[in-house]
Amino acid sequence: MNVKNIFNPRNILILIGVGIALAIPLMFNASQYVMLLMTTVLLYAILASAWNIIGGMAGQLDLAAAAYLGLGAFTTGTLLIRWNITPWVGMFLGGLVATALAMLIGFPLFGFKVKELWYALSSSALVVVLQSLFMMWNEVGGPTEKYLPIGTSPWYSLRFNNYMPYYYIMLIILVVVLLVNRWIRYSKLGYSLMALGEDEDAVEVLGVNSQSSKLKALAIYAFICGVVGGIFASIYGYVHPAFFDTSMSMEITILGIVGGMGFIYGPALAAIIMVSFREILRASLGSQLAGLYLAVYAIILIVVALYQPRGIAPLVERGLKKAQTYFVELTRGRRADIKSH
Amino acid sequence: MLETATQGIITGILMGAIYALIALGLSIVFGIMNVTNFAHGDFVMLSMYLSFAVGSALAWDAVATPLITAPLMFLFGIITYYLLIDRTLRQMYVVQLAVTVGLQILMRSVALIIWQAQPRALQYSFIQGNIQIAGFEILTSRLFSAVVSLIFIAGMAYFMNKTWAGRAMRAASDDLGAASLMGVNYHKTYALTFAIGSSITALAGGLVMSFQQTDPVGGIRFGLLSWAVLALAGLGSLPGLIVAGIIVGVVESLTVSFFDPRSRLLGVYAIFILVLWLRPRGLFGRR
Amino acid sequence: MDVEPILKVTNLTKKFGNLVAVNRASFEVNHGEIVGLIGPNGAGKTTLFNAISGLYRPEEGTIFFKGMNITNWLPHKICKLGMSRTFQVTRAFTHMTVEDTVRVGAYNRFNEKNVQDKVDQVIKVCDLVDIRKRVCEDLGLASLRKVELARALATEPVMLLLDEAGAGLNATELAAFMDLIKKLNQESQITFCVVEHVMQMVMGLCQQIVVLDSGEIIASGTPNQISNNVRVIEAYLGKRAVHARNQ
């Protein structure tokens, strides 16, 4: 292992990124607003990275992230409220519930080879339907918020009075999700998904069971969304059918797309940039006309989608390659200097 | 119970005709241009707000507002096409999705900015009131809107099948690459098509405003309805669109009557999913 | 030596609505053979291939492969059993590299630990070493055809269906392609069934030729027999050509 190879631009960037991410709470913990912002950014980064598995890799335009998130939230919340089950367990169960629904919906949909568009539409409709259902289901949902109790131990009920613990939990989950992304991407499933996203019939004659591959991707994605839903409920302190938010689902999908479909870090990067930007916009413009910041944000999204459709990640890759060559030149020049003496 | 059912069915049929009209705009854009406009429902929402603005400012009846809103939405359609849609035609499908979803968010936020979050409604309509037929109440505004919708759809069918311009539009739905290689300026045809689809939503919006109110998130509902109708109908048949519209309208209406008003979309969604699973071509589709 | 044919198609019928694309087609392929499937345009050759490889479901008839009834099997199961194919219009994984494309095929039999060796081997055999890292959308036709073959080869098939793999290749490329098929046939004992219009390829490679016209098999035999078969000439060139020939 050449020690020099480790110190390449990509790894340095990762190191810096991790360093900043870890340091943020320590620097900004005074401002709860900034902490909430950072936690929200992480939330979207996780969801967009999870979406990458079904969207970026498997090529299925899923718009149901909020459905799985909401289910996870309600599972966790209800378990805590009614039976005092800790969200640490509730999250996991929430993930399972979300996965169960995903399989229920996905199995027939994938089996009948529903085309891109219709999958997008029906997954989008799923969110709306769940919202209606939970609005009507008064015991668990209903029109008013169901608040989560704080209980005796904040770590048990996952209800803290500042955002720092949530931030770190989310950070850990983000790292895990990115690693999951990486593991899948270079595994048999990953290659099958990428190929399947290109041409489903061609991949079948190569021995790939496209339906089961898609279902696996869907399951992993839904599970992650469900787990995150549990934390989501904990952060907000309540559950409400508004969690089934189509706009949020769509935003996550767009982040996944403009991040660079299939690239491991792409969606997370897009989330970090765009969501930060959005919240900064909200802070400066939000107090004025409600909706203005959303309008600006939407315009930015459209512009990125139109002019950089392959996403931000390819740009980053190009930049890294240039930096790499420059780096190599630099070190080579050095060695040449040393030799000539 | 039979009475509730019949009342529900009647309402459903009337609403269905209007849904068919809304779906018509979508069918033209999707069927001819193969463009997926995720924001279609929000076009309707915007049209309704424009109707509100025009109707309030000029003290016009809701159903008269399309006289102004239709040209406005036509223009909006042209602008949207050239700014957004045209560039996405030769790209991967996801780009169109991302762009129209972005458009959706944009339209909702603009509506929010201009008109704020509370619902808006128009007051004066010469077609207020209701008719009694065999003991069942029918809102005149709904009846009027349904009739106008049907007439318009019939007119559109005539235009598409019998006139040169209409057939040219249908012909333009062929291979994009081949068409442009042969020198056909598909940009203009497509822009026109998209704008027509857009102005149809203006007509529908005006009609709907005569008996409903509008809010920034209404687009979601109209979006789901139009896609459900389109999925059920399939592409290529305008009568089919009417039938599908009526089915969707009736299901929505009966769901509201017999379950919970808040569950209105559930029945529609159920149809949508069933159609996608069992008969993706739609009941009357050719493709 | 009585050995079952590796592929046995019996009375296969495929309809699209009222259009009968393939009508009661029957033929056999023996182990290690290279069989050519020829016929005028629209004869139903690709449809037949699609039915055999599991992309279409036939209305009637049976397909036996390696002794198993695969008539209603899904394509990926058929591939696991040992049949793979290429497509008439190359269906490359546009945004993937050559190497990754081959890897997808290799995962049919291998797992993450040993897949790389198989990938390397196939890339060498198919002469893709120079372009292994290139993205498919940048490649020319001849290269794409090699990639199609390579990824199908990576699945370790005992039988390969090639659909007009020779179309559009120039003389040199064609010769190289034919050599590759011969090599694979002799060294790896892969049975081939090729749909072809390029007569040079058909006559040069195939031991058996099956002729399809308007969905029906009108003749089968050795290249020599086929080139003298009246019905075949008729199908390609029309009755007048036969008449002229007999003058």
mmCIF file of N, CA and C in Angstrom, chain A residues 65-80 85-103 130 134 218-233 239 244:
data_model
loop_
_atom_site.group_PDB
_atom_site.id
_atom_site.type_symbol
_atom_site.label_atom_id
_atom_site.label_comp_id
_atom_site.label_asym_id
_atom_site.label_seq_id
_atom_site.Cartn_x
_atom_site.Cartn_y
_atom_site.Cartn_z
ATOM 1 N N ALA A 65 -41.362 8.634 -0.366
ATOM 2 C CA ALA A 65 -40.507 8.698 0.821
ATOM 3 C C ALA A 65 -41.278 9.154 2.057
ATOM 4 N N ALA A 66 -42.139 10.162 1.866
ATOM 5 C CA ALA A 66 -42.894 10.680 3.014
ATOM 6 C C ALA A 66 -43.842 9.639 3.566
ATOM 7 N N ALA A 67 -44.306 8.732 2.702
ATOM 8 C CA ALA A 67 -45.212 7.682 3.168
ATOM 9 C C ALA A 67 -44.494 6.788 4.176
ATOM 10 N N TYR A 68 -43.266 6.395 3.813
ATOM 11 C CA TYR A 68 -42.521 5.499 4.691
ATOM 12 C C TYR A 68 -42.039 6.235 5.925
ATOM 13 N N LEU A 69 -41.663 7.493 5.725
ATOM 14 C CA LEU A 69 -41.247 8.311 6.854
ATOM 15 C C LEU A 69 -42.386 8.438 7.855
ATOM 16 N N GLY A 70 -43.561 8.799 7.333
ATOM 17 C CA GLY A 70 -44.723 8.992 8.184
ATOM 18 C C GLY A 70 -45.105 7.731 8.930
ATOM 19 N N LEU A 71 -45.051 6.607 8.233
ATOM 20 C CA LEU A 71 -45.392 5.346 8.887
ATOM 21 C C LEU A 71 -44.442 5.060 10.032
ATOM 22 N N GLY A 72 -43.164 5.318 9.769
ATOM 23 C CA GLY A 72 -42.171 5.109 10.825
ATOM 24 C C GLY A 72 -42.440 6.028 12.001
ATOM 25 N N ALA A 73 -42.785 7.282 11.679
ATOM 26 C CA ALA A 73 -43.056 8.251 12.736
ATOM 27 C C ALA A 73 -44.238 7.810 13.587
ATOM 28 N N PHE A 74 -45.322 7.439 12.902
ATOM 29 C CA PHE A 74 -46.516 7.043 13.646
ATOM 30 C C PHE A 74 -46.304 5.777 14.447
ATOM 31 N N THR A 75 -45.559 4.842 13.881
ATOM 32 C CA THR A 75 -45.289 3.607 14.634
ATOM 33 C C THR A 75 -44.530 3.939 15.911
ATOM 34 N N THR A 76 -43.441 4.677 15.731
ATOM 35 C CA THR A 76 -42.625 5.017 16.894
ATOM 36 C C THR A 76 -43.415 5.823 17.914
ATOM 37 N N GLY A 77 -44.125 6.856 17.398
ATOM 38 C CA GLY A 77 -44.874 7.721 18.297
ATOM 39 C C GLY A 77 -45.944 6.963 19.068
ATOM 40 N N THR A 78 -46.726 6.185 18.331
ATOM 41 C CA THR A 78 -47.821 5.467 18.967
ATOM 42 C C THR A 78 -47.303 4.480 20.005
ATOM 43 N N LEU A 79 -46.200 3.785 19.655
ATOM 44 C CA LEU A 79 -45.649 2.817 20.601
ATOM 45 C C LEU A 79 -45.191 3.503 21.881
ATOM 46 N N LEU A 80 -44.638 4.706 21.716
ATOM 47 C CA LEU A 80 -44.174 5.415 22.898
ATOM 48 C C LEU A 80 -45.346 5.931 23.718
ATOM 49 N N ILE A 85 -42.988 2.289 24.836
ATOM 50 C CA ILE A 85 -41.869 1.555 24.236
ATOM 51 C C ILE A 85 -40.878 2.579 23.702
ATOM 52 N N THR A 86 -39.612 2.399 24.053
ATOM 53 C CA THR A 86 -38.618 3.386 23.671
ATOM 54 C C THR A 86 -38.483 3.511 22.156
ATOM 55 N N PRO A 87 -38.317 4.734 21.693
ATOM 56 C CA PRO A 87 -38.145 4.929 20.251
ATOM 57 C C PRO A 87 -36.952 4.179 19.675
ATOM 58 N N TRP A 88 -35.981 3.848 20.509
ATOM 59 C CA TRP A 88 -34.867 3.076 19.976
ATOM 60 C C TRP A 88 -35.378 1.772 19.369
ATOM 61 N N VAL A 89 -36.370 1.191 20.046
ATOM 62 C CA VAL A 89 -36.996 -0.017 19.504
ATOM 63 C C VAL A 89 -38.045 0.378 18.473
ATOM 64 N N GLY A 90 -38.779 1.448 18.808
ATOM 65 C CA GLY A 90 -39.859 1.904 17.937
ATOM 66 C C GLY A 90 -39.386 2.228 16.530
ATOM 67 N N MET A 91 -38.212 2.847 16.451
ATOM 68 C CA MET A 91 -37.642 3.203 15.138
ATOM 69 C C MET A 91 -37.516 1.978 14.263
ATOM 70 N N PHE A 92 -36.933 0.967 14.895
ATOM 71 C CA PHE A 92 -36.671 -0.267 14.171
ATOM 72 C C PHE A 92 -37.989 -0.873 13.680
ATOM 73 N N LEU A 93 -38.976 -0.892 14.604
ATOM 74 C CA LEU A 93 -40.282 -1.430 14.217
ATOM 75 C C LEU A 93 -40.918 -0.568 13.143
ATOM 76 N N GLY A 94 -40.721 0.745 13.288
ATOM 77 C CA GLY A 94 -41.256 1.655 12.274
ATOM 78 C C GLY A 94 -40.682 1.330 10.906
ATOM 79 N N GLY A 95 -39.390 1.041 10.883
ATOM 80 C CA GLY A 95 -38.761 0.651 9.637
ATOM 81 C C GLY A 95 -39.407 -0.594 9.064
ATOM 82 N N LEU A 96 -39.702 -1.540 9.939
ATOM 83 C CA LEU A 96 -40.310 -2.789 9.471
ATOM 84 C C LEU A 96 -41.707 -2.546 8.901
ATOM 85 N N VAL A 97 -42.473 -1.709 9.606
ATOM 86 C CA VAL A 97 -43.823 -1.404 9.111
ATOM 87 C C VAL A 97 -43.743 -0.762 7.721
ATOM 88 N N ALA A 98 -42.829 0.195 7.600
ATOM 89 C CA ALA A 98 -42.677 0.862 6.306
ATOM 90 C C ALA A 98 -42.305 -0.142 5.230
ATOM 91 N N THR A 99 -41.380 -1.030 5.568
ATOM 92 C CA THR A 99 -40.959 -2.040 4.605
ATOM 93 C C THR A 99 -42.128 -2.936 4.225
ATOM 94 N N ALA A 100 -42.938 -3.298 5.221
ATOM 95 C CA ALA A 100 -44.082 -4.165 4.939
ATOM 96 C C ALA A 100 -45.000 -3.509 3.921
ATOM 97 N N LEU A 101 -45.301 -2.232 4.141
ATOM 98 C CA LEU A 101 -46.159 -1.537 3.183
ATOM 99 C C LEU A 101 -45.506 -1.483 1.816
ATOM 100 N N ALA A 102 -44.207 -1.195 1.810
ATOM 101 C CA ALA A 102 -43.494 -1.098 0.544
ATOM 102 C C ALA A 102 -43.605 -2.395 -0.237
ATOM 103 N N MET A 103 -43.469 -3.508 0.474
ATOM 104 C CA MET A 103 -43.562 -4.801 -0.207
ATOM 105 C C MET A 103 -44.970 -5.033 -0.730
ATOM 106 N N LEU A 130 -52.313 7.926 2.406
ATOM 107 C CA LEU A 130 -51.973 7.667 3.801
ATOM 108 C C LEU A 130 -52.358 8.858 4.667
ATOM 109 N N PHE A 134 -54.772 8.488 7.842
ATOM 110 C CA PHE A 134 -54.380 8.821 9.199
ATOM 111 C C PHE A 134 -55.168 9.993 9.756
ATOM 112 N N LEU A 218 -36.176 -1.551 -2.813
ATOM 113 C CA LEU A 218 -37.320 -0.859 -2.213
ATOM 114 C C LEU A 218 -37.363 -1.097 -0.713
ATOM 115 N N ALA A 219 -37.108 -2.343 -0.319
ATOM 116 C CA ALA A 219 -37.165 -2.696 1.098
ATOM 117 C C ALA A 219 -36.131 -1.925 1.901
ATOM 118 N N ILE A 220 -34.908 -1.889 1.397
ATOM 119 C CA ILE A 220 -33.844 -1.187 2.121
ATOM 120 C C ILE A 220 -34.188 0.292 2.252
ATOM 121 N N TYR A 221 -34.622 0.869 1.151
ATOM 122 C CA TYR A 221 -34.972 2.285 1.130
ATOM 123 C C TYR A 221 -36.117 2.583 2.094
ATOM 124 N N ALA A 222 -37.174 1.771 2.029
ATOM 125 C CA ALA A 222 -38.329 2.019 2.893
ATOM 126 C C ALA A 222 -37.953 1.859 4.365
ATOM 127 N N PHE A 223 -37.111 0.878 4.640
ATOM 128 C CA PHE A 223 -36.702 0.644 6.014
ATOM 129 C C PHE A 223 -35.983 1.867 6.580
ATOM 130 N N ILE A 224 -35.045 2.380 5.787
ATOM 131 C CA ILE A 224 -34.295 3.556 6.249
ATOM 132 C C ILE A 224 -35.241 4.730 6.500
ATOM 133 N N CYS A 225 -36.158 4.947 5.551
ATOM 134 C CA CYS A 225 -37.112 6.052 5.720
ATOM 135 C C CYS A 225 -37.944 5.848 6.978
ATOM 136 N N GLY A 226 -38.336 4.623 7.239
ATOM 137 C CA GLY A 226 -39.157 4.349 8.414
ATOM 138 C C GLY A 226 -38.397 4.628 9.695
ATOM 139 N N VAL A 227 -37.144 4.187 9.733
ATOM 140 C CA VAL A 227 -36.322 4.425 10.918
ATOM 141 C C VAL A 227 -36.153 5.927 11.144
ATOM 142 N N VAL A 228 -35.842 6.623 10.075
ATOM 143 C CA VAL A 228 -35.664 8.075 10.191
ATOM 144 C C VAL A 228 -36.954 8.731 10.659
ATOM 145 N N GLY A 229 -38.090 8.153 10.222
ATOM 146 C CA GLY A 229 -39.380 8.684 10.653
ATOM 147 C C GLY A 229 -39.511 8.691 12.162
ATOM 148 N N GLY A 230 -38.962 7.666 12.777
ATOM 149 C CA GLY A 230 -39.030 7.590 14.230
ATOM 150 C C GLY A 230 -38.299 8.746 14.885
ATOM 151 N N ILE A 231 -37.122 9.044 14.348
ATOM 152 C CA ILE A 231 -36.347 10.155 14.913
ATOM 153 C C ILE A 231 -37.033 11.473 14.612
ATOM 154 N N PHE A 232 -37.607 11.529 13.428
ATOM 155 C CA PHE A 232 -38.350 12.707 13.012
ATOM 156 C C PHE A 232 -39.415 13.043 14.041
ATOM 157 N N ALA A 233 -40.171 12.018 14.429
ATOM 158 C CA ALA A 233 -41.227 12.232 15.422
ATOM 159 C C ALA A 233 -40.631 12.700 16.740
ATOM 160 N N VAL A 239 -46.777 13.530 16.608
ATOM 161 C CA VAL A 239 -47.048 12.945 15.292
ATOM 162 C C VAL A 239 -48.336 13.545 14.753
ATOM 163 N N PHE A 244 -47.228 13.129 6.339
ATOM 164 C CA PHE A 244 -47.318 12.528 5.004
ATOM 165 C C PHE A 244 -47.393 13.673 4.001
#
